[in-house]
mmCIF file of C-alpha atoms in Angstrom:
data_model
loop_
_atom_site.group_PDB
_atom_site.id
_atom_site.type_symbol
_atom_site.label_atom_id
_atom_site.label_comp_id
_atom_site.label_asym_id
_atom_site.label_seq_id
_atom_site.Cartn_x
_atom_site.Cartn_y
_atom_site.Cartn_z
ATOM 1 C CA MET A 1 25.867 -46.822 -9.171
ATOM 2 C CA PHE A 2 29.381 -46.936 -10.631
ATOM 3 C CA SER A 3 31.928 -49.626 -9.716
ATOM 4 C CA ALA A 4 35.454 -48.499 -8.456
ATOM 5 C CA ASN A 5 36.936 -48.874 -11.827
ATOM 6 C CA GLU A 6 34.094 -46.956 -13.507
ATOM 7 C CA ASN A 7 34.587 -44.175 -10.963
ATOM 8 C CA LEU A 8 38.266 -43.928 -11.728
ATOM 9 C CA MET A 9 37.629 -43.930 -15.421
ATOM 10 C CA LEU A 10 35.122 -41.276 -14.982
ATOM 11 C CA ARG A 11 37.654 -39.153 -12.914
ATOM 12 C CA GLU A 12 40.135 -39.622 -15.611
ATOM 13 C CA HIS A 13 37.749 -38.515 -18.392
ATOM 14 C CA LYS A 14 36.727 -35.487 -16.274
ATOM 15 C CA ARG A 15 40.393 -34.345 -16.023
ATOM 16 C CA ARG A 16 40.856 -34.839 -19.711
ATOM 17 C CA VAL A 17 37.852 -32.473 -20.489
ATOM 18 C CA VAL A 18 38.831 -29.976 -17.891
ATOM 19 C CA GLN A 19 42.204 -29.693 -19.607
ATOM 20 C CA TYR A 20 40.663 -29.113 -22.959
ATOM 21 C CA VAL A 21 38.501 -26.279 -21.524
ATOM 22 C CA GLU A 22 41.539 -24.804 -19.599
ATOM 23 C CA ASN A 23 43.476 -24.696 -22.905
ATOM 24 C CA THR A 24 41.028 -22.271 -24.169
ATOM 25 C CA ILE A 25 41.289 -19.921 -21.264
ATOM 26 C CA PRO A 26 44.047 -17.255 -21.066
ATOM 27 C CA GLU A 27 46.869 -18.321 -18.549
ATOM 28 C CA ASN A 28 46.457 -15.064 -16.578
ATOM 29 C CA LEU A 29 42.718 -15.640 -15.980
ATOM 30 C CA LEU A 30 43.497 -19.096 -14.715
ATOM 31 C CA ASP A 31 46.134 -17.492 -12.396
ATOM 32 C CA LEU A 32 43.556 -15.134 -11.011
ATOM 33 C CA GLY A 33 41.402 -18.095 -9.878
ATOM 34 C CA THR A 34 39.179 -19.077 -12.812
ATOM 35 C CA THR A 35 37.780 -22.621 -12.169
ATOM 36 C CA VAL A 36 36.619 -25.251 -14.548
ATOM 37 C CA MET A 37 33.986 -27.796 -13.338
ATOM 38 C CA VAL A 38 32.852 -30.867 -15.320
ATOM 39 C CA MET A 39 30.208 -33.289 -14.561
ATOM 40 C CA GLN A 40 28.350 -36.172 -16.336
ATOM 41 C CA THR A 41 24.486 -35.636 -15.779
ATOM 42 C CA ALA A 42 21.430 -37.759 -16.730
ATOM 43 C CA CYS A 43 18.762 -36.243 -18.757
ATOM 44 C CA ARG A 44 15.134 -37.710 -18.757
ATOM 45 C CA THR A 45 13.465 -35.036 -20.941
ATOM 46 C CA PRO A 46 11.782 -36.502 -23.987
ATOM 47 C CA GLY A 47 14.154 -36.409 -26.970
ATOM 48 C CA CYS A 48 17.082 -35.744 -24.711
ATOM 49 C CA VAL A 49 20.331 -37.834 -24.722
ATOM 50 C CA PRO A 50 20.513 -40.144 -21.758
ATOM 51 C CA LEU A 51 23.872 -38.841 -20.396
ATOM 52 C CA GLU A 52 25.237 -35.503 -21.336
ATOM 53 C CA THR A 53 28.424 -33.433 -20.160
ATOM 54 C CA ALA A 54 27.869 -30.293 -18.318
ATOM 55 C CA ILE A 55 30.641 -27.633 -18.268
ATOM 56 C CA ALA A 56 30.745 -24.543 -15.820
ATOM 57 C CA ILE A 57 33.584 -21.982 -15.881
ATOM 58 C CA VAL A 58 33.617 -19.884 -12.584
ATOM 59 C CA PHE A 59 35.323 -16.553 -13.077
ATOM 60 C CA PRO A 60 36.673 -14.749 -9.956
ATOM 61 C CA ARG A 61 34.706 -11.726 -8.430
ATOM 62 C CA PRO A 62 36.171 -8.364 -8.319
ATOM 63 C CA MET A 63 37.857 -7.429 -5.146
ATOM 64 C CA ARG A 64 37.576 -4.139 -3.429
ATOM 65 C CA THR A 65 40.783 -1.955 -3.587
ATOM 66 C CA GLY A 66 42.262 0.072 -0.796
ATOM 67 C CA GLY A 67 44.305 -0.526 2.342
ATOM 68 C CA ARG A 68 42.989 -2.360 5.535
ATOM 69 C CA LYS A 69 40.623 -0.523 7.709
ATOM 70 C CA SER A 70 39.074 -1.056 10.998
ATOM 71 C CA ALA A 71 35.797 -3.169 11.244
ATOM 72 C CA SER A 72 33.713 -0.117 12.135
ATOM 73 C CA LYS A 73 35.206 2.052 9.414
ATOM 74 C CA THR A 74 34.804 -0.833 6.814
ATOM 75 C CA ALA A 75 31.150 -1.334 7.848
ATOM 76 C CA SER A 76 30.318 2.324 7.510
ATOM 77 C CA ALA A 77 32.128 2.626 4.118
ATOM 78 C CA SER A 78 30.317 -0.476 2.669
ATOM 79 C CA ALA A 79 27.058 1.105 3.569
ATOM 80 C CA THR A 80 27.711 4.307 1.633
ATOM 81 C CA LEU A 81 30.025 3.318 -1.259
ATOM 82 C CA PRO A 82 28.532 1.686 -4.363
ATOM 83 C CA ALA A 83 29.710 -1.768 -5.259
ATOM 84 C CA PRO A 84 32.565 -2.030 -7.719
ATOM 85 C CA VAL A 85 31.649 -2.184 -11.274
ATOM 86 C CA ALA A 86 32.792 -5.724 -12.480
ATOM 87 C CA LYS A 87 35.063 -5.844 -15.560
ATOM 88 C CA GLU A 88 34.640 -8.540 -18.146
ATOM 89 C CA LEU A 89 37.802 -10.613 -18.018
ATOM 90 C CA LEU A 90 37.004 -11.996 -21.412
ATOM 91 C CA PRO A 91 35.659 -9.138 -23.438
ATOM 92 C CA GLY A 92 32.308 -9.805 -24.764
ATOM 93 C CA LEU A 93 31.441 -12.494 -22.155
ATOM 94 C CA LYS A 94 29.204 -11.074 -19.521
ATOM 95 C CA GLU A 95 29.634 -14.283 -17.185
ATOM 96 C CA SER A 96 33.533 -13.327 -17.093
ATOM 97 C CA ALA A 97 32.737 -10.426 -14.799
ATOM 98 C CA GLY A 98 32.549 -12.462 -11.666
ATOM 99 C CA GLY A 99 29.875 -14.962 -13.000
ATOM 100 C CA THR A 100 29.728 -18.499 -14.223
ATOM 101 C CA PHE A 101 29.568 -19.565 -17.797
ATOM 102 C CA LYS A 102 27.581 -22.707 -18.516
ATOM 103 C CA THR A 103 27.530 -24.937 -21.443
ATOM 104 C CA LYS A 104 26.748 -28.719 -22.300
ATOM 105 C CA ILE A 105 27.798 -31.301 -24.619
ATOM 106 C CA LEU A 106 25.184 -33.824 -25.572
ATOM 107 C CA LEU A 107 27.559 -36.845 -25.079
ATOM 108 C CA PRO A 108 28.720 -38.924 -21.971
ATOM 109 C CA LEU A 109 32.164 -37.806 -20.609
ATOM 110 C CA ALA A 110 33.800 -40.784 -22.099
ATOM 111 C CA GLU A 111 32.827 -39.818 -25.702
ATOM 112 C CA VAL A 112 33.740 -36.065 -25.474
ATOM 113 C CA THR A 113 36.588 -34.994 -27.659
ATOM 114 C CA LYS A 114 38.561 -31.823 -27.959
ATOM 115 C CA ASP A 115 36.437 -30.792 -31.087
ATOM 116 C CA ASP A 116 33.220 -31.267 -28.917
ATOM 117 C CA VAL A 117 34.559 -28.884 -26.335
ATOM 118 C CA LEU A 118 35.518 -26.297 -28.869
ATOM 119 C CA ASP A 119 31.975 -26.598 -30.580
ATOM 120 C CA SER A 120 30.363 -25.948 -27.166
ATOM 121 C CA LEU A 121 32.459 -22.679 -26.549
ATOM 122 C CA PRO A 122 31.950 -19.243 -28.137
ATOM 123 C CA PRO A 123 34.735 -17.468 -29.978
ATOM 124 C CA VAL A 124 35.687 -15.376 -26.828
ATOM 125 C CA PHE A 125 37.399 -18.700 -25.868
ATOM 126 C CA GLU A 126 40.635 -19.539 -27.750
ATOM 127 C CA GLY A 127 39.486 -21.887 -30.547
ATOM 128 C CA GLY A 128 35.821 -21.740 -29.452
ATOM 129 C CA ARG A 129 33.338 -22.302 -32.404
ATOM 130 C CA LYS A 130 29.979 -21.907 -30.890
ATOM 131 C CA THR A 131 27.840 -19.427 -32.880
ATOM 132 C CA TRP A 132 24.055 -18.690 -33.067
ATOM 133 C CA GLU A 133 24.278 -19.812 -36.735
ATOM 134 C CA ARG A 134 25.852 -23.161 -35.744
ATOM 135 C CA THR A 135 23.528 -23.564 -32.870
ATOM 136 C CA CYS A 136 20.464 -23.049 -35.078
ATOM 137 C CA MET A 137 21.534 -25.188 -37.824
ATOM 138 C CA ALA A 138 22.302 -28.108 -35.396
ATOM 139 C CA LEU A 139 18.980 -27.716 -33.911
ATOM 140 C CA ARG A 140 17.349 -27.610 -37.177
ATOM 141 C CA ASP A 141 19.241 -30.895 -38.379
ATOM 142 C CA MET A 142 18.308 -32.500 -35.131
ATOM 143 C CA MET A 143 14.609 -31.780 -35.623
ATOM 144 C CA ILE A 144 14.485 -32.781 -39.265
ATOM 145 C CA GLY A 145 16.399 -35.975 -38.404
ATOM 146 C CA ARG A 146 14.134 -36.954 -35.749
ATOM 147 C CA ILE A 147 11.133 -36.470 -38.093
ATOM 148 C CA GLY A 148 12.777 -38.846 -40.506
ATOM 149 C CA GLY A 149 13.634 -41.235 -37.818
ATOM 150 C CA MET A 150 10.018 -41.643 -36.715
ATOM 151 C CA VAL A 151 8.142 -41.895 -39.707
ATOM 152 C CA GLY A 152 10.846 -42.783 -42.421
ATOM 153 C CA SER A 153 12.870 -40.603 -44.638
ATOM 154 C CA GLY A 154 12.059 -42.279 -48.018
ATOM 155 C CA ASP A 155 10.365 -40.721 -50.991
ATOM 156 C CA THR A 156 7.126 -42.730 -50.961
ATOM 157 C CA GLU A 157 3.865 -41.032 -50.989
ATOM 158 C CA VAL A 158 3.042 -41.979 -47.544
ATOM 159 C CA GLU A 159 6.297 -41.144 -45.877
ATOM 160 C CA VAL A 160 6.426 -37.619 -47.468
ATOM 161 C CA GLU A 161 2.868 -37.159 -46.227
ATOM 162 C CA GLU A 162 3.482 -38.250 -42.751
ATOM 163 C CA ARG A 163 6.658 -36.046 -42.517
ATOM 164 C CA GLN A 164 4.634 -33.092 -43.738
ATOM 165 C CA ILE A 165 2.024 -33.758 -41.123
ATOM 166 C CA LEU A 166 4.687 -33.876 -38.289
ATOM 167 C CA ALA A 167 6.395 -30.563 -39.647
ATOM 168 C CA GLU A 168 3.179 -28.737 -39.898
ATOM 169 C CA TYR A 169 2.412 -29.683 -36.203
ATOM 170 C CA LEU A 170 5.785 -28.600 -35.149
ATOM 171 C CA GLN A 171 5.351 -25.409 -37.049
ATOM 172 C CA GLN A 172 2.061 -24.501 -35.200
ATOM 173 C CA SER A 173 3.462 -25.701 -31.908
ATOM 174 C CA LEU A 174 6.510 -23.243 -32.267
ATOM 175 C CA LYS A 175 3.895 -20.512 -33.098
ATOM 176 C CA ASP A 176 2.085 -21.356 -29.851
ATOM 177 C CA TYR A 177 5.268 -21.510 -27.958
ATOM 178 C CA LEU A 178 6.165 -17.999 -29.069
ATOM 179 C CA ALA A 179 2.662 -16.663 -28.495
ATOM 180 C CA ARG A 180 3.016 -17.782 -24.879
ATOM 181 C CA GLY A 181 6.400 -16.039 -24.015
ATOM 182 C CA CYS A 182 8.400 -19.209 -24.710
ATOM 183 C CA VAL A 183 6.903 -21.095 -22.001
ATOM 184 C CA ALA A 184 6.642 -24.789 -22.519
ATOM 185 C CA PRO A 185 3.361 -26.839 -21.700
ATOM 186 C CA GLU A 186 3.461 -29.695 -19.394
ATOM 187 C CA LEU A 187 5.050 -32.846 -20.719
ATOM 188 C CA ASN A 188 2.609 -34.698 -22.982
ATOM 189 C CA GLU A 189 0.081 -32.019 -22.479
ATOM 190 C CA PRO A 190 -1.466 -29.555 -25.227
ATOM 191 C CA PHE A 191 -0.874 -25.745 -24.795
ATOM 192 C CA GLY A 192 -3.370 -23.846 -22.682
ATOM 193 C CA LYS A 193 -5.851 -21.681 -24.465
ATOM 194 C CA LEU A 194 -4.814 -18.217 -25.468
ATOM 195 C CA GLN A 195 -7.074 -15.430 -25.738
ATOM 196 C CA ILE A 196 -6.143 -12.424 -27.951
ATOM 197 C CA LYS A 197 -8.686 -9.598 -27.430
ATOM 198 C CA ASN A 198 -9.822 -7.200 -30.188
ATOM 199 C CA ASP A 199 -12.290 -4.635 -29.885
ATOM 200 C CA ASN A 200 -13.437 -4.773 -33.417
ATOM 201 C CA GLU A 201 -17.054 -5.994 -33.668
ATOM 202 C CA ASN A 202 -16.225 -7.928 -36.889
ATOM 203 C CA ASP A 203 -13.642 -9.917 -35.135
ATOM 204 C CA SER A 204 -13.934 -13.744 -35.649
ATOM 205 C CA GLU A 205 -12.829 -16.557 -33.254
ATOM 206 C CA ILE A 206 -10.552 -19.209 -34.648
ATOM 207 C CA ALA A 207 -9.845 -22.493 -32.924
ATOM 208 C CA VAL A 208 -6.644 -24.420 -33.753
ATOM 209 C CA GLY A 209 -6.419 -27.568 -31.646
ATOM 210 C CA ASP A 210 -6.503 -26.168 -28.158
ATOM 211 C CA LEU A 211 -5.411 -22.702 -29.313
ATOM 212 C CA VAL A 212 -8.310 -20.095 -29.483
ATOM 213 C CA ILE A 213 -7.549 -16.711 -31.118
ATOM 214 C CA GLU A 214 -9.851 -13.780 -31.828
ATOM 215 C CA GLU A 215 -8.811 -11.906 -35.007
ATOM 216 C CA LYS A 216 -9.901 -9.658 -37.632
ATOM 217 C CA LYS A 217 -11.605 -10.899 -40.621
ATOM 218 C CA GLU A 218 -9.282 -11.514 -43.841
ATOM 219 C CA GLU A 219 -10.327 -8.358 -45.529
ATOM 220 C CA GLU A 220 -9.419 -6.294 -42.442
ATOM 221 C CA ASP A 221 -6.432 -8.063 -41.463
ATOM 222 C CA VAL A 222 -4.003 -5.279 -42.405
ATOM 223 C CA VAL A 223 -1.059 -4.344 -40.074
ATOM 224 C CA ASP A 224 1.031 -1.247 -40.560
ATOM 225 C CA ASP A 225 4.782 -1.431 -40.327
ATOM 226 C CA ASP A 226 4.723 0.417 -36.913
ATOM 227 C CA LYS A 227 2.568 -2.116 -35.483
ATOM 228 C CA ILE A 228 4.819 -5.191 -36.200
ATOM 229 C CA ALA A 229 4.934 -7.540 -33.152
ATOM 230 C CA SER A 230 7.870 -6.954 -30.769
ATOM 231 C CA GLU A 231 9.615 -10.214 -31.478
ATOM 232 C CA ALA A 232 12.636 -10.281 -33.791
ATOM 233 C CA THR A 233 11.773 -11.695 -37.065
ATOM 234 C CA VAL A 234 13.947 -13.055 -39.931
ATOM 235 C CA VAL A 235 13.086 -11.032 -42.796
ATOM 236 C CA SER A 236 15.885 -12.083 -45.187
ATOM 237 C CA GLY A 237 18.970 -14.128 -45.193
ATOM 238 C CA THR A 238 19.750 -17.776 -45.139
ATOM 239 C CA MET A 239 20.769 -20.706 -42.862
ATOM 240 C CA ILE A 240 22.739 -22.241 -45.786
ATOM 241 C CA GLY A 241 26.571 -21.727 -45.960
ATOM 242 C CA ASP A 242 28.222 -18.835 -44.316
ATOM 243 C CA LYS A 243 25.323 -16.281 -44.997
ATOM 244 C CA ASN A 244 24.116 -13.900 -42.531
ATOM 245 C CA PHE A 245 20.719 -13.670 -40.667
ATOM 246 C CA THR A 246 19.109 -10.236 -41.067
ATOM 247 C CA ILE A 247 17.051 -9.501 -38.034
ATOM 248 C CA ARG A 248 14.422 -6.717 -37.851
ATOM 249 C CA ARG A 249 13.532 -5.276 -34.476
ATOM 250 C CA PRO A 250 10.985 -2.434 -34.307
ATOM 251 C CA MET A 251 12.272 0.697 -32.554
ATOM 252 C CA ASP A 252 10.202 2.807 -30.038
ATOM 253 C CA ASP A 253 9.710 6.070 -31.911
ATOM 254 C CA ASP A 254 7.118 8.635 -30.942
ATOM 255 C CA GLY A 255 8.003 10.869 -33.883
ATOM 256 C CA ASP A 256 6.477 11.457 -37.417
ATOM 257 C CA ASP A 257 4.597 8.452 -38.504
ATOM 258 C CA ASP A 258 6.240 8.874 -41.927
ATOM 259 C CA ASP A 259 9.518 8.101 -40.400
ATOM 260 C CA VAL A 260 11.132 4.684 -40.985
ATOM 261 C CA LYS A 261 10.484 2.559 -37.844
ATOM 262 C CA GLU A 262 12.428 -0.413 -38.400
ATOM 263 C CA LYS A 263 15.971 -1.137 -37.536
ATOM 264 C CA THR A 264 17.884 -3.746 -39.502
ATOM 265 C CA GLU A 265 20.730 -5.527 -37.938
ATOM 266 C CA GLY A 266 23.079 -8.210 -39.496
ATOM 267 C CA GLU A 267 23.919 -10.770 -37.012
ATOM 268 C CA THR A 268 26.007 -13.863 -37.684
ATOM 269 C CA ILE A 269 24.477 -16.583 -35.614
#
């Protein structure tokens, strides 16, 4: 529970952060009824900060056009006419077509600055700086920093070995996470068993922790380009500096097998 003074201070910080957000939204959209909501929430997920700031930007829904009609005519018309296609008020932001854009800042309200707000918003907002590249790098730095914080960041043989153990475990855990459709296990519980069936009689079963996979023997483990897994994979590029990720996604193509069946897209994230 907060005291009266604490509640006053919290409301003041909330108004301050709301103003930061509203300054990134065009004035005409605010006049249309775009609303900014800010709240401080507690997080009990392992590794999560105790208090974080949640931001929701609610865009107005499109209104039907036309003059006033009687109730019976309106009811019959609404049953036959398709719903109006919502237009994005901020081009490139699908939530701006009558939806709600949500983001969060991993800080309590009292510590949130204007820069924190800009870092949490995509560039479609004025001054927004949140991109996939910045998000991925922030998560990478957070994960590596946690590893060093848990077992030490020195250069002794023991510390290096322990960091390697944790990194290899996390690497395998992320593979397990992807293999299960990005569904996380229960807290403090291992991933459930995953069976990948293969009709080849020479298949072998490999157990990694609680993960059981049936796969071809090494000499037969050859995959054609047109059988690449459907997940997007980083095939070149770097996370360093302002370089780009190059993402390859296989295309559905029933044509000639000699055709190139991969699509390369450059995405700055």
